[in-house]
XYZ file of C-alpha atoms in Angstrom:
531
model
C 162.185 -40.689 30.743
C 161.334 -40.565 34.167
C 164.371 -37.329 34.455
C 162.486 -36.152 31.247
C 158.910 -36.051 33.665
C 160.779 -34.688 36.793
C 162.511 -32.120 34.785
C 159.084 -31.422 33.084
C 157.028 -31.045 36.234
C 159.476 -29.340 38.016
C 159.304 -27.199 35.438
C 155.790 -26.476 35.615
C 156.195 -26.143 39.432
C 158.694 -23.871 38.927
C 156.536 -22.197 36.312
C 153.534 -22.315 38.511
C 155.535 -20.538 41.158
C 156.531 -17.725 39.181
C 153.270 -17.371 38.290
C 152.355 -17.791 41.299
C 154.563 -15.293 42.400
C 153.570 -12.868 39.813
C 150.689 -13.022 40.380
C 151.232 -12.286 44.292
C 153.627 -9.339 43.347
C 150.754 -8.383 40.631
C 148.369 -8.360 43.598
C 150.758 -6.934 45.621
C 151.512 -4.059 44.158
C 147.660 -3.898 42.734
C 147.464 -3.609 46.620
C 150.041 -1.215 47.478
C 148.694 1.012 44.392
C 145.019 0.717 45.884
C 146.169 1.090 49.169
C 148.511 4.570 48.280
C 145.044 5.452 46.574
C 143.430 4.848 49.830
C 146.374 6.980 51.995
C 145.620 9.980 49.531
C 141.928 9.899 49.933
C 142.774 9.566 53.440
C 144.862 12.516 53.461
C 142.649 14.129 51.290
C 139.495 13.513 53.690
C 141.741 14.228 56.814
C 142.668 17.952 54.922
C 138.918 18.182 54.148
C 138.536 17.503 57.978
C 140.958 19.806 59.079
C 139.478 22.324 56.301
C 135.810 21.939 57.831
C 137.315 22.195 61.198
C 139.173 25.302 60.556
C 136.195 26.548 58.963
C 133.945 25.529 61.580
C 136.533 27.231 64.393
C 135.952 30.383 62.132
C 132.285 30.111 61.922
C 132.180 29.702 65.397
C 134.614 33.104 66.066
C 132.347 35.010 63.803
C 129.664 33.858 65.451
C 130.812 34.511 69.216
C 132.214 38.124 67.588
C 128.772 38.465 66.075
C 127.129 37.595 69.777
C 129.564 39.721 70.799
C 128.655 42.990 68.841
C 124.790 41.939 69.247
C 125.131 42.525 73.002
C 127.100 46.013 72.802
C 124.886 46.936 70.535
C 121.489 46.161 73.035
C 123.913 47.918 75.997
C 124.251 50.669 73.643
C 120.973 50.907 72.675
C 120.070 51.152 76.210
C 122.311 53.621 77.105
C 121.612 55.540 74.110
C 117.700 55.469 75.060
C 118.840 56.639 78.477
C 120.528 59.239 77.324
C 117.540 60.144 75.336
C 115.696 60.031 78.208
C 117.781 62.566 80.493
C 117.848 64.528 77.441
C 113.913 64.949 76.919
C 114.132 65.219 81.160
C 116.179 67.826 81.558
C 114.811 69.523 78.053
C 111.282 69.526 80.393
C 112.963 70.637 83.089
C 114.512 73.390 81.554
C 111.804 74.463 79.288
C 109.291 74.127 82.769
C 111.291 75.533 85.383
C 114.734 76.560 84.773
C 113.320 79.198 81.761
C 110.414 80.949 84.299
C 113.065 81.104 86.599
C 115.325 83.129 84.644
C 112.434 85.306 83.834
C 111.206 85.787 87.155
C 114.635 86.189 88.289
C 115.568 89.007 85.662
C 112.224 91.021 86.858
C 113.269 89.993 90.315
C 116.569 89.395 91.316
C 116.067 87.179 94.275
C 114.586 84.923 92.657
C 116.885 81.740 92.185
C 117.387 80.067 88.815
C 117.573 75.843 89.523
C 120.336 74.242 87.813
C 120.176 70.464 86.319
C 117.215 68.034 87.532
C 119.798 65.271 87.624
C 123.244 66.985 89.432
C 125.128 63.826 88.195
C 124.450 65.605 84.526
C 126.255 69.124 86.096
C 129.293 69.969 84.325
C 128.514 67.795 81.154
C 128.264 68.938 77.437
C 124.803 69.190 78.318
C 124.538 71.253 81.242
C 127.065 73.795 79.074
C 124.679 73.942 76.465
C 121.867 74.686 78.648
C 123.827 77.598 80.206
C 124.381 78.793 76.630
C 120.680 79.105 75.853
C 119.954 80.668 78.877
C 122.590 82.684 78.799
C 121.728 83.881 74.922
C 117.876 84.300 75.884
C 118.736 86.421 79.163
C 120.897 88.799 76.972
C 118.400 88.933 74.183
C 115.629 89.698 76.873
C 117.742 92.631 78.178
C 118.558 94.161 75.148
C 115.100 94.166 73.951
C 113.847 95.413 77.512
C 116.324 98.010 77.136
C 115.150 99.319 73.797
C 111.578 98.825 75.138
C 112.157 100.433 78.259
C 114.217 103.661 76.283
C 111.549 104.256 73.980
C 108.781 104.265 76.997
C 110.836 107.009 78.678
C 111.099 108.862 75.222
C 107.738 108.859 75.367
C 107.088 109.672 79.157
C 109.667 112.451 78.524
C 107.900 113.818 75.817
C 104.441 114.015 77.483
C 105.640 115.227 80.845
C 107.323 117.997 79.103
C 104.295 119.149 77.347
C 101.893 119.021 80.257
C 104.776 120.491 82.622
C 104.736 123.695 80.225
C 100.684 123.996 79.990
C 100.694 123.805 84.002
C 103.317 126.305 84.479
C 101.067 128.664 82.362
C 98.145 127.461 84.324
C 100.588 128.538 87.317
C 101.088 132.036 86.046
C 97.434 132.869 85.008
C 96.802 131.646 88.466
C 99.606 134.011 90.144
C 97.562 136.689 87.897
C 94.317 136.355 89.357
C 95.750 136.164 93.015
C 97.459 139.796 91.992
C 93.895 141.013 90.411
C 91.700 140.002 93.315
C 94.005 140.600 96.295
C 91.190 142.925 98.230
C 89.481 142.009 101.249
C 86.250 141.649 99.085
C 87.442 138.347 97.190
C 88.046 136.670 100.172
C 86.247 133.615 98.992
C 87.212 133.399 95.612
C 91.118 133.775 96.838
C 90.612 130.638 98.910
C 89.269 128.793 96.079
C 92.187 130.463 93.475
C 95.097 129.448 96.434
C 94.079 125.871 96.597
C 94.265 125.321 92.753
C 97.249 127.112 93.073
C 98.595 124.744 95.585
C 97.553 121.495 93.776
C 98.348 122.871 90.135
C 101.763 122.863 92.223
C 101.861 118.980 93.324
C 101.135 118.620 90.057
C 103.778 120.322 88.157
C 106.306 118.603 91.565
C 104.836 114.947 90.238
C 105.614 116.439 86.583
C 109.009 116.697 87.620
C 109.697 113.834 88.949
C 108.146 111.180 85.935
C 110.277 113.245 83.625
C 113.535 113.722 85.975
C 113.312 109.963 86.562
C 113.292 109.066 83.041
C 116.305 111.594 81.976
C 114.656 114.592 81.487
C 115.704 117.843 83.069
C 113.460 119.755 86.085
C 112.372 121.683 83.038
C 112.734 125.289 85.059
C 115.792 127.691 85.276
C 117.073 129.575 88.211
C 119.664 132.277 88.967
C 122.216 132.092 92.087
C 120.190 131.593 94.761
C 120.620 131.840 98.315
C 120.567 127.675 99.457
C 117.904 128.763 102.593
C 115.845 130.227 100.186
C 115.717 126.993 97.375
C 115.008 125.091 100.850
C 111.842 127.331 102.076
C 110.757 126.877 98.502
C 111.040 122.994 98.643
C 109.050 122.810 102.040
C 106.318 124.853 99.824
C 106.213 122.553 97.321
C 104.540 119.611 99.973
C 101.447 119.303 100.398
C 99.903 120.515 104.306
C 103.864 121.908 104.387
C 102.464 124.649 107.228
C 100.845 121.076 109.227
C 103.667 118.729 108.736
C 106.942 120.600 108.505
C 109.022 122.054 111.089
C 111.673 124.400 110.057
C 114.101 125.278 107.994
C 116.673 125.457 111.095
C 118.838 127.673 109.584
C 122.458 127.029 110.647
C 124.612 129.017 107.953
C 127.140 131.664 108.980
C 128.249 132.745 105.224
C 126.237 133.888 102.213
C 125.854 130.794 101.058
C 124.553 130.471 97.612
C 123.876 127.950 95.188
C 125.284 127.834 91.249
C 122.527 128.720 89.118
C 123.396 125.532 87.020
C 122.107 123.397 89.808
C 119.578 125.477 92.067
C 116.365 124.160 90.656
C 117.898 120.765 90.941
C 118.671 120.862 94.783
C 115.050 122.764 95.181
C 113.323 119.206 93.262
C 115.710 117.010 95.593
C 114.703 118.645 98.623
C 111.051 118.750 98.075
C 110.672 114.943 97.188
C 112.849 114.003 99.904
C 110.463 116.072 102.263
C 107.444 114.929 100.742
C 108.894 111.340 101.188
C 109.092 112.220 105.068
C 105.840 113.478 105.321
C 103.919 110.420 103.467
C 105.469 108.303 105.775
C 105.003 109.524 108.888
C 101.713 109.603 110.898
C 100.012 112.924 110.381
C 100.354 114.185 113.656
C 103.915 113.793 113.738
C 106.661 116.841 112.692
C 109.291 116.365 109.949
C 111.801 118.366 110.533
C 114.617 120.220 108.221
C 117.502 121.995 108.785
C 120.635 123.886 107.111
C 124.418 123.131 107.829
C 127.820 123.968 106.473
C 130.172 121.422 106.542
C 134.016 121.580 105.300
C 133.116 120.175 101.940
C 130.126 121.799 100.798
C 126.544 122.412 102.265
C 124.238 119.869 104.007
C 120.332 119.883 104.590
C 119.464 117.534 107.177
C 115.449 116.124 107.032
C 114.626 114.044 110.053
C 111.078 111.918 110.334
C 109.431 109.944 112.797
C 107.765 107.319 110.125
C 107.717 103.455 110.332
C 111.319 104.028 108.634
C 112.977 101.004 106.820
C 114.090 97.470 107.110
C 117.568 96.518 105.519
C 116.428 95.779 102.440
C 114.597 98.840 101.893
C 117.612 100.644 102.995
C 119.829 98.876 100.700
C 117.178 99.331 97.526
C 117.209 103.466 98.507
C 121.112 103.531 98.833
C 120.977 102.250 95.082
C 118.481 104.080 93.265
C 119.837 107.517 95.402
C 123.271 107.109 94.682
C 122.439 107.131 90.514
C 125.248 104.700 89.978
C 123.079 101.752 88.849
C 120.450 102.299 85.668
C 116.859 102.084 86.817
C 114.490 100.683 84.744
C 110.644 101.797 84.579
C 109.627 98.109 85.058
C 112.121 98.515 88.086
C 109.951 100.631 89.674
C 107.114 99.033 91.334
C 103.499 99.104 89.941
C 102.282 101.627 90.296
C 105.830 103.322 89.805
C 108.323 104.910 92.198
C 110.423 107.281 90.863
C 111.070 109.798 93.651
C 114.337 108.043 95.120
C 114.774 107.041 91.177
C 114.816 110.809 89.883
C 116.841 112.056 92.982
C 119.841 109.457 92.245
C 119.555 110.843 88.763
C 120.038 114.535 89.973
C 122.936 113.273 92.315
C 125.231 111.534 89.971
C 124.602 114.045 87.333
C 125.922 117.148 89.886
C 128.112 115.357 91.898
C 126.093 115.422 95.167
C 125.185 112.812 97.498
C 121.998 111.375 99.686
C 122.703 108.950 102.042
C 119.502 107.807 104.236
C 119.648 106.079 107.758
C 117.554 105.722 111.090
C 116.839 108.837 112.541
C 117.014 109.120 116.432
C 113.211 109.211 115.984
C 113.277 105.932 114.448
C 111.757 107.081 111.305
C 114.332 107.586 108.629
C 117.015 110.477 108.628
C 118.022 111.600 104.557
C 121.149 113.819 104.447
C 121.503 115.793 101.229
C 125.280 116.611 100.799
C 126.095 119.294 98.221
C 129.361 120.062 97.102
C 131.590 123.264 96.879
C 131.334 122.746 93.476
C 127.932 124.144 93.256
C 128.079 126.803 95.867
C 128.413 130.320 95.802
C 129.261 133.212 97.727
C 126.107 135.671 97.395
C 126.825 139.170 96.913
C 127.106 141.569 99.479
C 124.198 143.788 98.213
C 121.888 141.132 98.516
C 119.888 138.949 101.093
C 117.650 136.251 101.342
C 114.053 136.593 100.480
C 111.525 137.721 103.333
C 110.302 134.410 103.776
C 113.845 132.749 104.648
C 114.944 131.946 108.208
C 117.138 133.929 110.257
C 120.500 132.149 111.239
C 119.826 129.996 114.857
C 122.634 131.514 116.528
C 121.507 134.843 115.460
C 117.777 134.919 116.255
C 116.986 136.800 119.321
C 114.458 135.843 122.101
C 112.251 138.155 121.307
C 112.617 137.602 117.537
C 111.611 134.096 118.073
C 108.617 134.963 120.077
C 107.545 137.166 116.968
C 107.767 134.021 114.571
C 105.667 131.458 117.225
C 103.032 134.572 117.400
C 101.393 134.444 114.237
C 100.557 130.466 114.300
C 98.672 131.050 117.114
C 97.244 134.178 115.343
C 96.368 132.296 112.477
C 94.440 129.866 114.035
C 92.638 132.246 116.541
C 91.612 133.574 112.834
C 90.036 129.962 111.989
C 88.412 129.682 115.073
C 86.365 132.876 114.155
C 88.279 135.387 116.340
C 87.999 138.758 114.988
C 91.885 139.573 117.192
C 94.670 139.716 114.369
C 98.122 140.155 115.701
C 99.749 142.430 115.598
C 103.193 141.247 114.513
C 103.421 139.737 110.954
C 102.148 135.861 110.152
C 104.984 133.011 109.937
C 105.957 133.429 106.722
C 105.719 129.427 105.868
C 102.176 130.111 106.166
C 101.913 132.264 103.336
C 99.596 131.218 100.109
C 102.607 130.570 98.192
C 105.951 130.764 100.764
C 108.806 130.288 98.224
C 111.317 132.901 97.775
C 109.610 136.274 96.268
C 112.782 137.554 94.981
C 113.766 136.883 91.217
C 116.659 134.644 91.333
C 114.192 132.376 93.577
C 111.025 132.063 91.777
C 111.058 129.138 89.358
C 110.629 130.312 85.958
C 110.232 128.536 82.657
C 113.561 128.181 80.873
C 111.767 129.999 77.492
C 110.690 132.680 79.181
C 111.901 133.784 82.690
C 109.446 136.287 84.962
C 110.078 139.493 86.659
C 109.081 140.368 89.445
C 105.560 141.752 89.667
C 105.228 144.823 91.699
C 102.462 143.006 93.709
C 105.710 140.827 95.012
C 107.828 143.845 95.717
C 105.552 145.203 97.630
C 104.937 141.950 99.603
C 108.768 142.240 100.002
C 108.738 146.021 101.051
C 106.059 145.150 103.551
C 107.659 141.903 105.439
C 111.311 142.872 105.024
C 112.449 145.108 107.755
C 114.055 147.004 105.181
C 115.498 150.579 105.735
C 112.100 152.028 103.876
C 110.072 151.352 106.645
C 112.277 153.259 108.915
C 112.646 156.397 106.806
C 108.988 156.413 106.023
C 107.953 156.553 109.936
C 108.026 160.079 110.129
C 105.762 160.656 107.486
C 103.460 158.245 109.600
C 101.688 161.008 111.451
C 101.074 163.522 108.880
C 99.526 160.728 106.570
C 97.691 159.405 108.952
C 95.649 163.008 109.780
C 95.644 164.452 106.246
C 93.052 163.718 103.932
C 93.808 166.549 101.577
C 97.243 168.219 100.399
C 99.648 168.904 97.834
C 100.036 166.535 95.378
C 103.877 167.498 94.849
C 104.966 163.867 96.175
C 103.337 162.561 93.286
C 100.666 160.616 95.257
C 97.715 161.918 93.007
C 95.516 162.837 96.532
C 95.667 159.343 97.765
C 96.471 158.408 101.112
C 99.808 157.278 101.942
C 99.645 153.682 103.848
C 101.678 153.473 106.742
C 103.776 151.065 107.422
C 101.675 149.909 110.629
C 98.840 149.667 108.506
C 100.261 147.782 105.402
C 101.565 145.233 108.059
C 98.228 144.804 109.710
C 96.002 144.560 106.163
C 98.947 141.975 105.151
C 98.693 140.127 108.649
C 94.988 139.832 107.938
C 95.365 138.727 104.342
C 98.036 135.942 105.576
C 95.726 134.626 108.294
C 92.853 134.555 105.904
C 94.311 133.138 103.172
C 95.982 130.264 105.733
C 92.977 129.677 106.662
C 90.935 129.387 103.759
C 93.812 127.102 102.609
C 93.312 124.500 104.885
C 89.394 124.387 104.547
C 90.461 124.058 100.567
C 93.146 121.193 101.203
C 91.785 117.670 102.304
C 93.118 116.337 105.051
C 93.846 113.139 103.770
C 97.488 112.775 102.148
C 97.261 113.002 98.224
C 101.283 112.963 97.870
C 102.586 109.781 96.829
C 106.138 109.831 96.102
C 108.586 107.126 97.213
C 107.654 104.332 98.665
C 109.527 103.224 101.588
C-alpha cells in the first residue's frame, strides 16, 4: 500500500512537474512570442525613427536650400534694383546732357559730347546701346538738315536769280540815262544817277554771292578777256574802290587772257576777296592788288593791313576757300557769311586755288592762283581796255607822273578849283572803271550788249590810239573854221579836236569823281566775309 501511495504521489509530483513545466514552456514561449512581438514593434518604431529622421534631415535640406534661394533672391533683388537704378541714371544723364551735347556739338563742332555718368558702366551693353541712339539720332538730324538746308538754297537760288535779273535791267536803264544826260548841264542829276549806279552795283555783287554760295552760277556771261582787265573791273565792283584800293600792279609780259568759260567767275572771286580786304582794314589804310605770271598759270596777289586772323580763323577760311568740304547755310554765321563760302565754290568747280596768310603788313595776304587751264593767249589785234594798267616794267617815268596827276586834279576839282589838268583823270576814278570793251562788260547770259557808241567814243578819247595821231593835222583848220564844205560828211558841225575832247572828258571825270564821293557815305556798307 504504502508503494501504491509513493507510486501515486510521485506520480502526481511528476504530473505536477510536467505541468509545471508546461506551463513554464507555455509561458515561455507566450513570452518569447510577446517578446518577438515586442522586437518587431521595436524595429518597426526604430524604422519609423529612422523614417522621421530621414525625413526630418530632408526637411531640414529643403529648408537650408529654401534659406538658401531666399537670400540670392534679396542679393538679386538688390542688384537688380541697382541696376535699375544706373539704368534710370544714366537714361537722365543721357536724355539731360549727353543728347544737348550732341546737338550743340553737330551745330558746333567743338563742342564735346560726355560719355557715361558712371565710367565703370563704359564699354557695357549699355553704354553700346547709348552710342546706338545717338548715333541713329545724329544721322537722322543730318539727313533731315540736309534736305532742310537743300531746299532753303533752292529757294535762295531762286529769289537771287530773279532780283539779280531785275537789277541788271535797273543797271542798263541806268547806263542809259548816264549816255542821255552826259552834258555839262546835268551835272547834278549825273551825280545822283552815278551813285545809284554804284550801289545798284553792290547790290547785284551781294546778289552774286547769296546765289554763288548756295550753287548757283554768277548769273552773267563773258567773252575772252584780257585777266588785267576782269581785275580793274573787280576793284570797281567795291565800294570807295578809288579811296581804298591801290593798284592793279600790273606785272604780265604776255597777252594774257582768260577762257570765257571762267572770266566772270575770276572777276566775282576777285571782287569779294577785295571787298573782304577793304572791310577789314581801317579806312585810312591801302589794300593793295597786283598781277603775276607764274609757271603754272596766273596769280593776283591782294595784300591788307587789317586786324588779320588768329589760327582758327585761318583754318575755318582754308576750308570754306578750298570748296572741298560742303557748307551749310546754318554753317554760316547769323547773320550769314558766304563770301569765303561762294569763292571755295568757284575754286573747286574751275580748278583754281586761294590760299590766305599774314601779309608783311600783318593784315591778311589772299593769293588767287589760276590755272593754265583757263588762260588764253589774246589775239594780236587786240588790247586791253583804256582803263587797264600798263605793264610795271614798261611804264615810263613820265608815264607814271601822268597817272599820279589826275588824283591830285581831281581833288583840286572838290576843293572848288576851277584848274583841270591837263592830262587825262586816273582811269580807276572813272563813274564806272570796268573794262569798256565788249568782251569785258558783264552782260546778262539772255541777252549780251554791244557796245554803245557813247563807250567807243570814251575809248577813242582815252586810248592813245593811232586816230588821234592822224586826226592832229586837221586840228588847226577845225579849230579856225566855222563854215565849209560839208563833203566830210560833218553836216556843218565843228570837228572836236582831240585836245579838246580830252579836256571836256578830264572835266567830266573830275566832276563825276567828285560828285561820287559827296553821293557815297563814308561809312563802310560792304559786308562780306567775316574774318
Amino acid at each position: 500500500m504504502p508503494s501504491d501511495s509513493f507510486s501515486v504521489a510521485m506520480v502526481i509530483c511528476v504530473a505536477v512537474l510536467v505541468l509545471a513545466l508546461a506551463g513554464v514552456v507555455t509561458l515561455y514561449l507566450r513570452l518569447r512570442g510577446r517578446l518577438g512581438q515586442a522586437r518587431g514593434q521595436l524595429a518597426q518604431t526604430r524604422q519609423a525613427q529612422d523614417h522621421l529622421t530621414r525625413e526630418s534631415s530632408a526637411w531640414s535640406q529643403r529648408l537650408l536650400q529654401a534659406e538658401r534661394k531666399a537670400k540670392e533672391n534679396a542679393d538679386l533683388l538688390r542688384e537688380v534694383r541697382a541696376q535699375h537704378d544706373l539704368l534710370r541714371v544714366e537714361t537722365d544723364h543721357l536724355i539731360s546732357k549727353r543728347i544737348p551735347a550732341l546737338l550743340s556739338h553737330l551745330r558746333s563742332p567743338h563742342v564735346i559730347v560726355p560719355g557715361m555718368q558712371n565710367q565703370a558702366l563704359a564699354g557695357t551693353d549699355l553704354d553700346r546701346q547709348h552710342r546706338a541712339i545717338l548715333d541713329a539720332l545724329t544721322r537722322g538730324i543730318r539727313d533731315e538738315t540736309e534736305r532742310i538746308d537743300e531746299a532753303a538754297q533752292a529757294i535762295i537760288r531762286g529769289a537771287m536769280s530773279r532780283v539779280q535779273t531785275q537789277a541788271l535791267r535797273a543797271q542798263d536803264l541806268l547806263a542809259g540815262v548816264q549816255q542821255r544826260y552826259s552834258g555839262d548841264e546835268h551835272t547834278a542829276l549825273l551825280r545822283e544817277v552815278l551813285g545809284l549806279d554804284m550801289f545798284n552795283e553792290l547790290i547785284i555783287r551781294r546778289m552774286q554771292v547769296t546765289g554763288i554760295a548756295c550753287g548757283a552760277t554768277p548769273g552773267l556771261s563773258r567773252d575772252d578777256t584780257y585777266l588785267v582787265d576782269l581785275v580793274v573791273g573787280a576793284v570797281s565792283r567795291v565800294e570807295n574802290f578809288e579811296l581804298r584800293i591801290e593798284g592793279p600792279a600790273n606785272h604780265l609780259r604776255r597777252r594774257i587772257g582768260v577762257a570765257a568759260r571762267a572770266a566772270e567767275s575770276i572777276l566775282f572771286t576777285t571782287a569779294e576777296l577785295l571787298a573782304n580786304a577793304v572791310h577789314h582794314s581801317h579806312g585810312t589804310l591801302k589794300v593793295t592788288i597786283a598781277v603775276h605770271e607764274t609757271n603754272n598759270g596766273a596769280a593776283i596777289v591782294i595784300d591788307d593791313a587789317g586786324v588779320g586772323l588768329n589760327e582758327d580763323q585761318y583754318a575755318r577760311a582754308g576750308r570754306l576757300l578750298s570748296g572741298n568740304h560742303p557748307v551749310r547755310l546754318v554753317d554760316l554765321g547769323n547773320p550769314p557769311r558766304t563770301g569765303w563760302a561762294a569763292i571755295g565754290r568757284q575754286v573747286a568747280h574751275y580748278g583754281m586755288q586761294v590760299t590766305v596768310k599774314k601779309s608783311a603788313f600783318g593784315g591778311v595776304q589772299a593769293v588767287l592762283n589760276i590755272p593754265t587751264a583757263l588762260l588764253v593767249e589774246m589775239p594780236e589785234d587786240t588790247r586791253p581796255s583804256v582803263l587797264a594798267p600798263e605793264p610795271v616794267r614798261a611804264v615810263a617815268p613820265a608815264a607814271t607822273a601822268i597817272r599820279r596827276e589826275p588824283m591830285a586834279a581831281a581833288t583840286a576839282v572838290q576843293q572848288g578849283s576851277t584848274a583841270v589838268s591837263a592830262h587825262r583823270p586816273e582811269p580807276v576814278a572813272a563813274h564806272r572803271p570796268e573794262p569798256v570793251a565788249p568782251s569785258v562788260r558783264p552782260q546778262p547770259v539772255t541777252a549780251p550788249q554791244p557796245v554803245t557808241a557813247p563807250q567807243q567814243r570814251q575809248a577813242e578819247d582815252l586810248a592813245p590810239l593811232p586816230q588821234r595821231r592822224r586826226q592832229s593835222p586837221r586840228s588847226a583848220s577845225s579849230s579856225t573854221t566855222t563854215t565849209g564844205d560839208h563833203s566830210d560828211g560833218t553836216g556843218g558841225r565843228l570837228l572836236t579836236t582831240p585836245e579838246e575832247a580830252q579836256k571836256r572828258w578830264g572835266d567830266f571825270q573830275a566832276g563825276a569823281e567828285a560828285g561820287r564821293r559827296e553821293a557815297l557815305p563814308t561809312e563802310q556798307h560792304d559786308i562780306t566775309e567775316g574774318k
